[in-house]
Amino acid sequence: MSTTPAQTGHAPQPAPAELGPAEIGVGMRLSVHPHTDRFVEVILGALDDVDAAGLTEGLTIETDDVSTYVGATVAPGEQRLASYLAALVTAASRRSAGGHVVAHVLLSRGCPGEASCDLTTTRLPGAAPVVLVPGELPAVAQWSLYPLLDGDGGAGAHMSHIEEAIATARRDGVAVAPRHYATRLAGDLSQVVATAVDAWARVGATVPHVVTHLTLSVGSPTPVQEER
Amino acid sequence: MSTTPAQTGHAPQPAPAELGPAEIGVGMRLSVHPHTDRFVEVILGALDDVDAAGLTEGLTIETDDVSTYVGATVAPGEQRLASYLAALVTAASRRSAGGHVVAHVLLSRGCPGEASCDLTTTRLPGAAPVVLVPGELPAVAQWSLYPLLDGDGGAGAHMSHIEEAIATARRDGVAVAPRHYATRLAGDLSQVVATAVDAWARVGATVPHVVTHLTLSVGSPTPVQEER
């Protein structure tokens, strides 16, 4: 037998609206390091390129003296962050004539404010896999993923999320190798960025607070270590 | 009434030996980024300086094409890592004539192998605060701390560790400011490194697996933002 609001005496509950990226706190901090005397010109030029390409739409951007905060305000947040990141590294590489550029990125989901983290596991939306156009820029990366569980895990819970993410990355075709404390990824820059962003968003659909760190290296004079 | 082993029928239990740094997995991955055309010479020279100063003793060092793994094999592991890190950044700064150098560091405790993390909360030794000689090199940093709890936390547990670490840093006299997803630290390089290493080791005395990320910046042309 179905009950109506009038029968139970409760007002009808509206379906909860899906949380937007600003409410979830979908964003990143990033820094770009061109290994050249011209680093200021390369960084400022690359930021202009990304802006001119319309890739700052739906994002809030604030720079301090260590890194730049990029927060998504309009869905799809994960896609906007991934596009911005891949385009910025590509532009910095081009503007330094293919020289050595490293970017360090912290992607965070679930702490909308600077300190508060009070999301619950309800109403956490997933995210579609990001789509990035391959740019034919080979990249190697050091990647780590941190599901920040509290009492909701169980023994080994955070490592099982990490192991699942690594297995998925391997299936997706990016070159994956274990390292102490991190995983090495290698492939086209677009593929490496998509792998890390998708894994982070996938964990974020069930774990309220999740962070991933990615150190991206392009144009290094160190020979790339071929391995899987 | 006291009972002796003979009375209870149990053999005396030897006091468990304290775990060493290699068994706990006390180590870091780090990369150094001099923003100069001479970056290869600066990095290799700085590595030589640190080696010549005897600071590689008790450490295992392995470099790949993204970063360098430094694992402590002899106690006090935290002190050895902090000394190595501060000396390497100082040497890179000196060899690039005070130019812009950024280092990115991931400090990990509790995952001795590349993937396994099976320490329990028993027998986790604490660590004495590290001692670093001030080098009069001003640094700013982006710092984040990740206590990787499983089922042993409770609501808000990981954030309470982070908030306690930030409060301690503030009391210790380093300049602390909140950022989205991270905390900004500013002070002498020695002070900034000691703050991050000590906070990470302190959490590690009760949480088996804990990671901290630190982006250290010296010699930046961006004006330092004065704030607390």
Tab-separated table of C-alpha atoms in Angstrom, chain B residues 40-195:
chain	number	residue	atom	x	y	z
B	40	VAL	CA	71.208	19.979	-15.060
B	41	GLU	CA	74.509	21.386	-13.756
B	42	VAL	CA	72.768	22.930	-10.713
B	43	ILE	CA	70.973	19.689	-9.769
B	44	LEU	CA	74.001	17.427	-10.239
B	45	GLY	CA	76.224	19.868	-8.354
B	46	ALA	CA	73.781	20.127	-5.456
B	47	LEU	CA	73.583	16.321	-5.211
B	48	ASP	CA	77.410	16.200	-5.052
B	49	ASP	CA	77.459	18.874	-2.316
B	50	VAL	CA	75.030	16.946	-0.121
B	51	ASP	CA	76.967	13.723	-0.646
B	52	ALA	CA	80.298	15.452	0.153
B	53	ALA	CA	78.767	16.811	3.384
B	54	GLY	CA	78.109	13.230	4.531
B	55	LEU	CA	74.345	13.708	4.463
B	56	THR	CA	73.625	10.553	2.453
B	57	GLU	CA	74.691	8.300	5.341
B	58	GLY	CA	71.962	5.964	6.552
B	59	LEU	CA	69.891	6.632	3.427
B	60	THR	CA	69.077	4.604	0.295
B	61	ILE	CA	68.872	6.850	-2.778
B	62	GLU	CA	67.358	5.886	-6.166
B	63	THR	CA	66.654	8.341	-8.985
B	64	ASP	CA	64.196	7.761	-11.835
B	65	ASP	CA	63.070	10.058	-14.657
B	66	VAL	CA	60.577	12.010	-12.499
B	67	SER	CA	61.904	12.117	-8.946
B	68	THR	CA	64.337	10.665	-6.431
B	69	TYR	CA	63.462	8.155	-3.719
B	70	VAL	CA	65.286	8.648	-0.419
B	71	GLY	CA	64.618	5.958	2.176
B	72	ALA	CA	65.983	5.961	5.721
B	73	THR	CA	67.711	2.753	6.775
B	74	VAL	CA	69.276	3.926	10.071
B	75	ALA	CA	67.580	5.890	12.881
B	76	PRO	CA	66.848	8.738	13.327
B	77	GLY	CA	65.215	8.508	9.889
B	78	GLU	CA	63.165	11.710	10.113
B	79	GLN	CA	66.265	13.748	11.057
B	80	ARG	CA	68.279	12.293	8.161
B	81	LEU	CA	65.542	13.078	5.628
B	82	ALA	CA	65.063	16.641	6.922
B	83	SER	CA	68.819	17.369	6.856
B	84	TYR	CA	69.163	15.956	3.339
B	85	LEU	CA	66.203	17.956	2.020
B	86	ALA	CA	67.205	21.302	3.568
B	87	ALA	CA	70.823	20.889	2.424
B	88	LEU	CA	69.828	19.949	-1.140
B	89	VAL	CA	67.558	22.974	-1.589
B	90	THR	CA	70.192	25.267	-0.034
B	91	ALA	CA	72.888	23.905	-2.354
B	92	ALA	CA	70.659	24.248	-5.443
B	93	SER	CA	69.860	27.832	-4.465
B	94	ARG	CA	73.552	28.669	-3.988
B	95	ARG	CA	74.534	27.003	-7.267
B	96	SER	CA	71.864	28.954	-9.151
B	97	ALA	CA	73.147	32.212	-7.576
B	98	GLY	CA	70.026	32.715	-5.475
B	99	GLY	CA	67.727	32.218	-8.456
B	100	HIS	CA	64.271	30.652	-8.302
B	101	VAL	CA	64.343	27.031	-7.107
B	102	VAL	CA	61.299	24.922	-6.245
B	103	ALA	CA	61.419	21.496	-4.608
B	104	HIS	CA	58.504	19.136	-4.377
B	105	VAL	CA	58.591	16.535	-1.603
B	106	LEU	CA	56.347	13.608	-0.657
B	107	LEU	CA	57.188	12.267	2.823
B	108	SER	CA	55.739	8.836	3.627
B	109	ARG	CA	55.621	6.704	6.762
B	110	GLY	CA	53.939	3.327	7.093
B	111	CYS	CA	54.199	1.709	3.654
B	112	PRO	CA	57.620	0.036	3.679
B	113	GLY	CA	57.181	-1.690	0.318
B	114	GLU	CA	56.045	-0.321	-2.984
B	115	ALA	CA	52.467	-1.411	-2.377
B	116	SER	CA	52.088	-3.252	0.939
B	117	CYS	CA	50.892	-1.367	4.003
B	118	ASP	CA	50.310	-3.839	6.788
B	119	LEU	CA	51.590	-2.080	9.907
B	120	THR	CA	49.281	-2.043	12.863
B	121	THR	CA	49.010	0.687	15.469
B	122	THR	CA	51.120	-1.301	17.934
B	123	ARG	CA	54.855	-0.663	18.324
B	124	LEU	CA	54.818	2.560	16.275
B	125	PRO	CA	57.705	4.619	17.635
B	126	GLY	CA	57.481	8.393	17.825
B	127	ALA	CA	60.331	10.606	16.637
B	128	ALA	CA	62.204	13.430	18.350
B	129	PRO	CA	61.694	16.857	16.726
B	130	VAL	CA	64.290	17.417	14.000
B	131	VAL	CA	67.102	19.928	14.528
B	132	LEU	CA	68.239	21.999	11.527
B	133	VAL	CA	70.756	24.837	11.537
B	134	PRO	CA	69.093	28.027	10.207
B	135	GLY	CA	70.591	28.842	6.819
B	136	GLU	CA	69.157	32.328	6.400
B	137	LEU	CA	67.337	31.263	3.248
B	138	PRO	CA	63.739	32.581	3.261
B	139	ALA	CA	61.235	30.051	1.928
B	140	VAL	CA	57.510	29.881	1.249
B	141	ALA	CA	55.713	26.567	0.974
B	142	GLN	CA	52.455	24.829	0.179
B	143	TRP	CA	51.883	22.046	2.680
B	144	SER	CA	49.307	19.270	2.932
B	145	LEU	CA	49.066	16.368	5.382
B	146	TYR	CA	47.184	13.113	4.787
B	147	PRO	CA	46.512	10.735	7.703
B	148	LEU	CA	45.402	7.605	5.823
B	149	LEU	CA	42.907	6.102	8.235
B	150	ASP	CA	40.800	3.051	7.507
B	151	GLY	CA	38.209	1.902	9.983
B	152	ASP	CA	39.928	3.333	13.014
B	153	GLY	CA	38.946	6.961	12.754
B	154	GLY	CA	35.435	8.175	13.338
B	155	ALA	CA	33.677	11.180	11.792
B	156	GLY	CA	36.079	14.050	11.192
B	157	ALA	CA	39.130	12.074	12.384
B	158	HIS	CA	41.450	12.914	9.509
B	159	MET	CA	40.607	16.628	9.673
B	160	SER	CA	41.246	16.757	13.430
B	161	HIS	CA	44.814	15.468	12.895
B	162	ILE	CA	45.315	18.141	10.214
B	163	GLU	CA	43.884	20.941	12.358
B	164	GLU	CA	46.082	19.939	15.304
B	165	ALA	CA	49.176	19.956	13.068
B	166	ILE	CA	48.335	23.455	11.787
B	167	ALA	CA	47.801	24.750	15.332
B	168	THR	CA	51.165	23.304	16.410
B	169	ALA	CA	52.920	24.886	13.399
B	170	ARG	CA	51.442	28.251	14.347
B	171	ARG	CA	52.665	27.883	17.952
B	172	ASP	CA	56.148	26.942	16.729
B	173	GLY	CA	56.520	30.363	15.118
B	174	VAL	CA	56.410	29.611	11.402
B	175	ALA	CA	54.046	31.899	9.451
B	176	VAL	CA	50.879	29.930	8.688
B	177	ALA	CA	48.015	30.892	6.375
B	178	PRO	CA	45.058	28.848	5.132
B	179	ARG	CA	44.690	28.099	1.445
B	180	HIS	CA	42.200	26.013	-0.510
B	181	TYR	CA	43.360	22.379	-0.063
B	182	ALA	CA	46.677	23.296	1.588
B	183	THR	CA	48.408	25.451	4.173
B	184	ARG	CA	50.940	28.129	3.284
B	185	LEU	CA	54.078	28.172	5.439
B	186	ALA	CA	56.713	30.905	5.382
B	187	GLY	CA	59.961	31.400	7.302
B	188	ASP	CA	63.562	30.291	7.175
B	189	LEU	CA	63.883	27.159	5.021
B	190	SER	CA	65.098	25.180	8.066
B	191	GLN	CA	62.020	26.203	10.056
B	192	VAL	CA	59.571	25.363	7.244
B	193	VAL	CA	61.138	21.924	6.653
B	194	ALA	CA	61.224	21.130	10.398
B	195	THR	CA	57.558	22.127	10.805
